mmCIF file of C-alpha atoms in Angstrom:
data_model
loop_
_atom_site.group_PDB
_atom_site.id
_atom_site.type_symbol
_atom_site.label_atom_id
_atom_site.label_comp_id
_atom_site.label_asym_id
_atom_site.label_seq_id
_atom_site.Cartn_x
_atom_site.Cartn_y
_atom_site.Cartn_z
ATOM 1 C CA MET A 7 -2.369 -51.406 -27.232
ATOM 2 C CA ILE A 8 -2.207 -50.993 -23.662
ATOM 3 C CA LEU A 9 -0.966 -47.440 -22.784
ATOM 4 C CA LYS A 10 0.245 -46.385 -19.131
ATOM 5 C CA LEU A 11 -1.565 -43.168 -18.775
ATOM 6 C CA SER A 12 -3.372 -42.121 -15.721
ATOM 7 C CA VAL A 13 -6.843 -40.685 -15.851
ATOM 8 C CA PRO A 14 -9.702 -40.202 -13.304
ATOM 9 C CA GLU A 15 -12.134 -43.069 -12.867
ATOM 10 C CA ARG A 16 -15.145 -41.951 -15.076
ATOM 11 C CA ARG A 17 -19.054 -42.437 -14.400
ATOM 12 C CA ALA A 18 -22.198 -42.292 -16.723
ATOM 13 C CA GLU A 19 -24.361 -39.643 -14.936
ATOM 14 C CA GLY A 20 -23.815 -35.942 -15.762
ATOM 15 C CA HIS A 21 -23.641 -32.765 -13.560
ATOM 16 C CA ALA A 22 -26.140 -29.890 -14.060
ATOM 17 C CA ASP A 23 -23.746 -27.330 -13.559
ATOM 18 C CA VAL A 24 -21.074 -28.011 -16.391
ATOM 19 C CA PRO A 25 -22.109 -27.627 -19.891
ATOM 20 C CA MET A 26 -22.093 -30.768 -21.961
ATOM 21 C CA TRP A 27 -22.258 -29.691 -25.470
ATOM 22 C CA PRO A 28 -19.932 -27.525 -27.673
ATOM 23 C CA SER A 29 -22.816 -24.611 -27.829
ATOM 24 C CA GLU A 30 -23.397 -24.584 -24.330
ATOM 25 C CA THR A 31 -19.789 -24.661 -23.481
ATOM 26 C CA LYS A 32 -19.248 -21.629 -25.773
ATOM 27 C CA ARG A 33 -21.670 -19.457 -24.144
ATOM 28 C CA TRP A 34 -20.313 -20.797 -20.594
ATOM 29 C CA LEU A 35 -16.635 -19.853 -21.390
ATOM 30 C CA ALA A 36 -17.596 -16.495 -22.372
ATOM 31 C CA LYS A 37 -19.229 -15.607 -19.366
ATOM 32 C CA LEU A 38 -16.002 -16.165 -17.424
ATOM 33 C CA PRO A 39 -14.851 -13.213 -15.309
ATOM 34 C CA SER A 40 -12.267 -11.842 -17.118
ATOM 35 C CA VAL A 41 -11.242 -9.363 -14.619
ATOM 36 C CA ASP A 42 -10.846 -11.968 -11.807
ATOM 37 C CA PRO A 43 -8.253 -14.584 -13.487
ATOM 38 C CA ALA A 44 -8.332 -16.249 -9.894
ATOM 39 C CA GLU A 45 -11.927 -16.912 -10.055
ATOM 40 C CA ALA A 46 -11.657 -17.828 -13.719
ATOM 41 C CA ALA A 47 -9.255 -20.459 -13.051
ATOM 42 C CA ARG A 48 -11.037 -21.847 -10.287
ATOM 43 C CA LEU A 49 -14.105 -22.155 -12.619
ATOM 44 C CA LEU A 50 -12.543 -23.810 -15.321
ATOM 45 C CA ARG A 51 -10.840 -26.164 -12.799
ATOM 46 C CA GLY A 52 -14.247 -27.397 -11.561
ATOM 47 C CA ALA A 53 -15.870 -27.620 -15.067
ATOM 48 C CA LEU A 54 -12.640 -29.754 -16.276
ATOM 49 C CA HIS A 55 -12.252 -31.979 -13.082
ATOM 50 C CA THR A 56 -16.178 -32.806 -13.581
ATOM 51 C CA LEU A 57 -16.058 -33.380 -17.294
ATOM 52 C CA ASN A 58 -12.799 -35.568 -16.853
ATOM 53 C CA ARG A 59 -14.851 -37.777 -14.412
ATOM 54 C CA LEU A 60 -17.958 -38.433 -16.949
ATOM 55 C CA GLU A 61 -18.056 -40.901 -19.714
ATOM 56 C CA LEU A 62 -18.109 -39.049 -22.769
ATOM 57 C CA ALA A 63 -17.638 -40.242 -26.522
ATOM 58 C CA GLY A 64 -14.063 -39.397 -27.280
ATOM 59 C CA ARG A 65 -15.219 -37.311 -30.439
ATOM 60 C CA THR A 66 -17.655 -35.005 -27.910
ATOM 61 C CA ARG A 67 -14.662 -34.938 -25.575
ATOM 62 C CA LEU A 68 -12.264 -33.508 -27.715
ATOM 63 C CA LYS A 69 -14.641 -30.877 -29.177
ATOM 64 C CA LEU A 70 -15.168 -29.498 -25.586
ATOM 65 C CA LEU A 71 -11.413 -29.773 -24.706
ATOM 66 C CA GLU A 72 -10.654 -27.577 -27.682
ATOM 67 C CA LEU A 73 -13.046 -24.939 -26.802
ATOM 68 C CA TYR A 74 -11.106 -24.389 -23.369
ATOM 69 C CA GLN A 75 -7.937 -23.723 -25.037
ATOM 70 C CA ASP A 76 -8.225 -19.921 -25.554
ATOM 71 C CA PRO A 77 -9.539 -19.097 -21.898
ATOM 72 C CA ILE A 78 -6.945 -21.445 -20.424
ATOM 73 C CA ALA A 79 -4.089 -19.275 -22.333
ATOM 74 C CA THR A 80 -5.669 -16.034 -21.224
ATOM 75 C CA THR A 81 -5.906 -17.030 -17.373
ATOM 76 C CA SER A 82 -2.245 -18.272 -17.509
ATOM 77 C CA LEU A 83 -0.827 -15.090 -18.414
ATOM 78 C CA GLU A 84 -1.701 -14.053 -14.908
ATOM 79 C CA ILE A 85 1.346 -16.159 -13.626
ATOM 80 C CA PRO A 86 4.117 -13.852 -15.123
ATOM 81 C CA LYS A 87 2.267 -10.529 -14.537
ATOM 82 C CA ARG A 88 2.232 -11.601 -10.864
ATOM 83 C CA LYS A 89 6.006 -12.146 -11.272
ATOM 84 C CA ILE A 90 5.391 -15.460 -9.593
ATOM 85 C CA GLY A 91 8.911 -16.967 -8.822
ATOM 86 C CA LEU A 92 10.560 -13.835 -7.839
ATOM 87 C CA SER A 93 10.221 -14.686 -4.206
ATOM 88 C CA VAL A 94 10.105 -18.049 -2.583
ATOM 89 C CA PRO A 95 8.217 -19.515 -0.767
ATOM 90 C CA LEU A 96 5.277 -17.923 -2.554
ATOM 91 C CA SER A 97 2.670 -15.892 -1.149
ATOM 92 C CA PRO A 98 -0.664 -17.537 -0.308
ATOM 93 C CA ASP A 99 -2.487 -15.519 -2.754
ATOM 94 C CA ASN A 100 0.355 -16.279 -5.485
ATOM 95 C CA LYS A 101 0.331 -20.030 -4.434
ATOM 96 C CA LEU A 102 -3.406 -20.165 -4.698
ATOM 97 C CA ILE A 103 -3.419 -19.018 -8.283
ATOM 98 C CA VAL A 104 -0.454 -21.161 -9.265
ATOM 99 C CA ASP A 105 -2.147 -24.392 -7.989
ATOM 100 C CA GLN A 106 -5.330 -23.697 -9.746
ATOM 101 C CA ILE A 107 -3.724 -22.903 -13.042
ATOM 102 C CA ARG A 108 -1.287 -25.766 -12.895
ATOM 103 C CA ASP A 109 -4.614 -28.005 -11.791
ATOM 104 C CA VAL A 110 -6.332 -26.636 -15.066
ATOM 105 C CA HIS A 111 -3.558 -27.891 -17.232
ATOM 106 C CA ILE A 112 -3.391 -31.395 -15.369
ATOM 107 C CA GLU A 113 -6.999 -31.447 -16.119
ATOM 108 C CA MET A 114 -6.807 -30.831 -19.627
ATOM 109 C CA ALA A 115 -3.981 -33.309 -19.893
ATOM 110 C CA PHE A 116 -6.105 -35.759 -18.384
ATOM 111 C CA GLY A 117 -9.017 -34.952 -20.675
ATOM 112 C CA TYR A 118 -6.834 -35.455 -23.709
ATOM 113 C CA LYS A 119 -5.418 -38.683 -22.353
ATOM 114 C CA ALA A 120 -8.779 -40.090 -21.955
ATOM 115 C CA VAL A 121 -9.335 -39.495 -25.653
ATOM 116 C CA ILE A 122 -6.439 -41.353 -26.649
ATOM 117 C CA LEU A 123 -7.167 -44.276 -24.211
ATOM 118 C CA ASP A 124 -10.936 -44.318 -26.022
ATOM 119 C CA ALA A 125 -9.143 -44.661 -29.502
ATOM 120 C CA ALA A 126 -6.738 -47.316 -28.008
ATOM 121 C CA GLY A 127 -9.678 -49.505 -27.321
ATOM 122 C CA ALA A 128 -10.018 -48.777 -23.739
ATOM 123 C CA SER A 129 -13.525 -47.731 -23.855
ATOM 124 C CA PRO A 130 -16.299 -48.495 -26.268
ATOM 125 C CA SER A 131 -16.698 -44.525 -26.490
ATOM 126 C CA ARG A 132 -13.643 -44.327 -28.909
ATOM 127 C CA ALA A 133 -16.216 -44.876 -32.034
ATOM 128 C CA GLY A 134 -15.990 -42.006 -34.305
ATOM 129 C CA LEU A 135 -12.783 -40.757 -33.663
ATOM 130 C CA SER A 136 -10.718 -40.082 -36.608
ATOM 131 C CA ASP A 137 -6.861 -40.451 -37.134
ATOM 132 C CA SER A 138 -6.298 -36.899 -37.300
ATOM 133 C CA ALA A 139 -8.200 -36.342 -34.161
ATOM 134 C CA LEU A 140 -6.195 -38.712 -32.536
ATOM 135 C CA VAL A 141 -2.859 -37.107 -33.516
ATOM 136 C CA THR A 142 -4.296 -33.912 -32.248
ATOM 137 C CA ALA A 143 -5.170 -35.521 -28.976
ATOM 138 C CA ILE A 144 -1.480 -36.914 -28.455
ATOM 139 C CA TYR A 145 -0.049 -33.602 -29.289
ATOM 140 C CA ARG A 146 -2.214 -31.654 -26.803
ATOM 141 C CA ALA A 147 -1.703 -34.111 -24.202
ATOM 142 C CA ILE A 148 1.936 -33.834 -24.586
ATOM 143 C CA ARG A 149 1.612 -29.977 -24.987
ATOM 144 C CA TYR A 150 -0.468 -29.500 -21.461
ATOM 145 C CA LEU A 151 1.984 -32.056 -19.403
ATOM 146 C CA THR A 152 5.019 -29.802 -20.654
ATOM 147 C CA GLU A 153 3.042 -26.710 -19.641
ATOM 148 C CA VAL A 154 2.574 -28.496 -15.942
ATOM 149 C CA MET A 155 6.306 -28.931 -16.039
ATOM 150 C CA HIS A 156 6.670 -25.417 -16.853
ATOM 151 C CA ILE A 157 4.707 -23.900 -14.428
ATOM 152 C CA SER A 158 6.278 -26.312 -11.783
ATOM 153 C CA TYR A 159 9.658 -25.121 -12.674
ATOM 154 C CA ARG A 160 9.027 -21.339 -12.610
ATOM 155 C CA SER A 161 7.666 -21.291 -9.097
ATOM 156 C CA TYR A 162 9.891 -23.937 -7.913
ATOM 157 C CA ALA A 163 7.135 -26.463 -7.084
ATOM 158 C CA PRO A 164 7.513 -30.270 -7.464
ATOM 159 C CA HIS A 165 6.266 -31.378 -10.380
ATOM 160 C CA PRO A 166 3.565 -34.231 -10.346
ATOM 161 C CA ASP A 167 4.976 -37.875 -10.288
ATOM 162 C CA GLY A 168 4.747 -39.638 -13.512
ATOM 163 C CA ALA A 169 4.357 -36.655 -15.839
ATOM 164 C CA TRP A 170 7.641 -37.725 -17.657
ATOM 165 C CA SER A 171 7.136 -41.168 -17.870
ATOM 166 C CA GLU A 172 3.679 -40.024 -19.619
ATOM 167 C CA ILE A 173 5.353 -37.733 -21.819
ATOM 168 C CA HIS A 174 7.359 -40.295 -22.970
ATOM 169 C CA GLU A 175 4.723 -43.194 -23.365
ATOM 170 C CA LEU A 176 2.816 -40.652 -25.465
ATOM 171 C CA TYR A 177 5.954 -40.059 -27.763
ATOM 172 C CA ARG A 178 6.149 -43.917 -28.097
ATOM 173 C CA HIS A 179 2.648 -44.403 -28.958
ATOM 174 C CA ALA A 180 2.980 -41.611 -31.793
ATOM 175 C CA SER A 181 6.009 -43.105 -32.904
ATOM 176 C CA SER A 182 4.254 -46.606 -33.152
ATOM 177 C CA LEU A 183 1.519 -45.070 -35.222
ATOM 178 C CA GLY A 184 3.937 -43.344 -37.536
ATOM 179 C CA VAL A 185 2.485 -39.616 -36.833
ATOM 180 C CA LEU A 186 5.586 -37.743 -35.148
ATOM 181 C CA THR A 187 6.185 -35.217 -37.655
ATOM 182 C CA GLN A 188 2.222 -34.874 -38.897
ATOM 183 C CA ARG A 189 1.376 -31.170 -38.365
ATOM 184 C CA VAL A 190 -0.956 -30.206 -35.862
ATOM 185 C CA GLN A 191 -2.877 -26.502 -35.461
ATOM 186 C CA ASP A 192 -1.620 -25.186 -32.009
ATOM 187 C CA PRO A 193 -3.175 -21.701 -31.161
ATOM 188 C CA LEU A 194 -0.846 -21.534 -27.958
ATOM 189 C CA ASN A 195 2.163 -21.496 -30.132
ATOM 190 C CA ALA A 196 3.285 -18.008 -30.500
ATOM 191 C CA VAL A 197 5.648 -18.761 -33.479
ATOM 192 C CA SER A 198 4.273 -21.113 -35.746
ATOM 193 C CA ALA A 199 0.405 -21.775 -36.485
ATOM 194 C CA ALA A 200 1.312 -25.520 -36.594
ATOM 195 C CA SER A 201 3.817 -28.136 -35.038
ATOM 196 C CA SER A 202 4.456 -31.891 -34.638
ATOM 197 C CA ILE A 203 4.561 -34.440 -31.910
ATOM 198 C CA LEU A 204 8.265 -34.563 -32.648
ATOM 199 C CA ASP A 205 8.685 -30.619 -31.844
ATOM 200 C CA ILE A 206 6.524 -30.644 -28.738
ATOM 201 C CA TYR A 207 8.203 -33.678 -27.454
ATOM 202 C CA LYS A 208 11.873 -32.068 -28.241
ATOM 203 C CA ARG A 209 10.746 -29.038 -26.585
ATOM 204 C CA ALA A 210 9.688 -30.755 -23.359
ATOM 205 C CA LEU A 211 13.081 -32.757 -23.187
ATOM 206 C CA LEU A 212 15.100 -29.532 -23.705
ATOM 207 C CA LEU A 213 13.235 -27.915 -21.305
ATOM 208 C CA GLY A 214 14.053 -30.354 -18.646
ATOM 209 C CA LEU A 215 17.608 -30.536 -19.705
ATOM 210 C CA SER A 216 18.017 -26.687 -18.895
ATOM 211 C CA ASP A 217 18.399 -27.632 -15.156
ATOM 212 C CA PRO A 218 15.324 -25.624 -14.519
ATOM 213 C CA TYR A 219 15.123 -25.739 -10.819
ATOM 214 C CA HIS A 220 18.401 -23.881 -10.751
ATOM 215 C CA LEU A 221 17.619 -21.004 -13.242
ATOM 216 C CA PRO A 222 15.679 -17.885 -12.166
ATOM 217 C CA TYR A 223 11.988 -18.073 -12.998
ATOM 218 C CA ARG A 224 12.487 -15.471 -15.870
ATOM 219 C CA THR A 225 15.413 -17.448 -17.557
ATOM 220 C CA VAL A 226 12.896 -20.556 -17.355
ATOM 221 C CA ASP A 227 10.367 -18.607 -19.227
ATOM 222 C CA TRP A 228 13.019 -17.214 -21.922
ATOM 223 C CA VAL A 229 14.429 -20.985 -22.350
ATOM 224 C CA TYR A 230 10.640 -22.349 -22.777
ATOM 225 C CA ALA A 231 9.875 -19.408 -25.307
ATOM 226 C CA ALA A 232 13.128 -19.878 -27.115
ATOM 227 C CA LEU A 233 12.625 -23.625 -27.462
ATOM 228 C CA GLU A 234 9.455 -22.864 -29.412
ATOM 229 C CA SER A 235 11.518 -21.114 -31.649
ATOM 230 C CA TRP A 236 13.991 -23.553 -32.469
#
């Protein structure tokens, strides 16, 4: 199946400064500067940018991406703490951290889309990827694309071109596989330990339909949180 998903071009060689295996990645993530979220976001963005441009087995890529979820969630809390969206245009410091954190989410979506393309036959590295792993990758890709939209809305910044079409493409792919209601563990979900592709897709649609660019940033956050409960 040919999927219209954008991912960076990948190459075979590695990079010495970026951990390539789960055990190394865990140690590296544990050393991120928790007292400096801006620096942590910069380091996360740099590591993911490198990983997404390397040729890795889909199974290995998925394991690495899963390890990044908690640090990214923690770093993303810096956006509401700084009350970003209260004043427009953003101050240089706030714009820098928003751009970095949004780029981190874009890179996470890139990674999961690469896993999906591997499983669809776009790369020989698809070997060893289970059906449940593919469902997880589709769910996460939609999740992180939706997070990108949320960050864009609350900071009144244009969302990336093609983000909506890719969310729809991922949904169509999941529908063709018959996995829309399969439950996926979601540590980022504040309401339920597991959710489905259908649930996360509806959340994305309803967020977009709320006319978010004309809402106060706090209301955007409230809508986004409420949709998780609904």
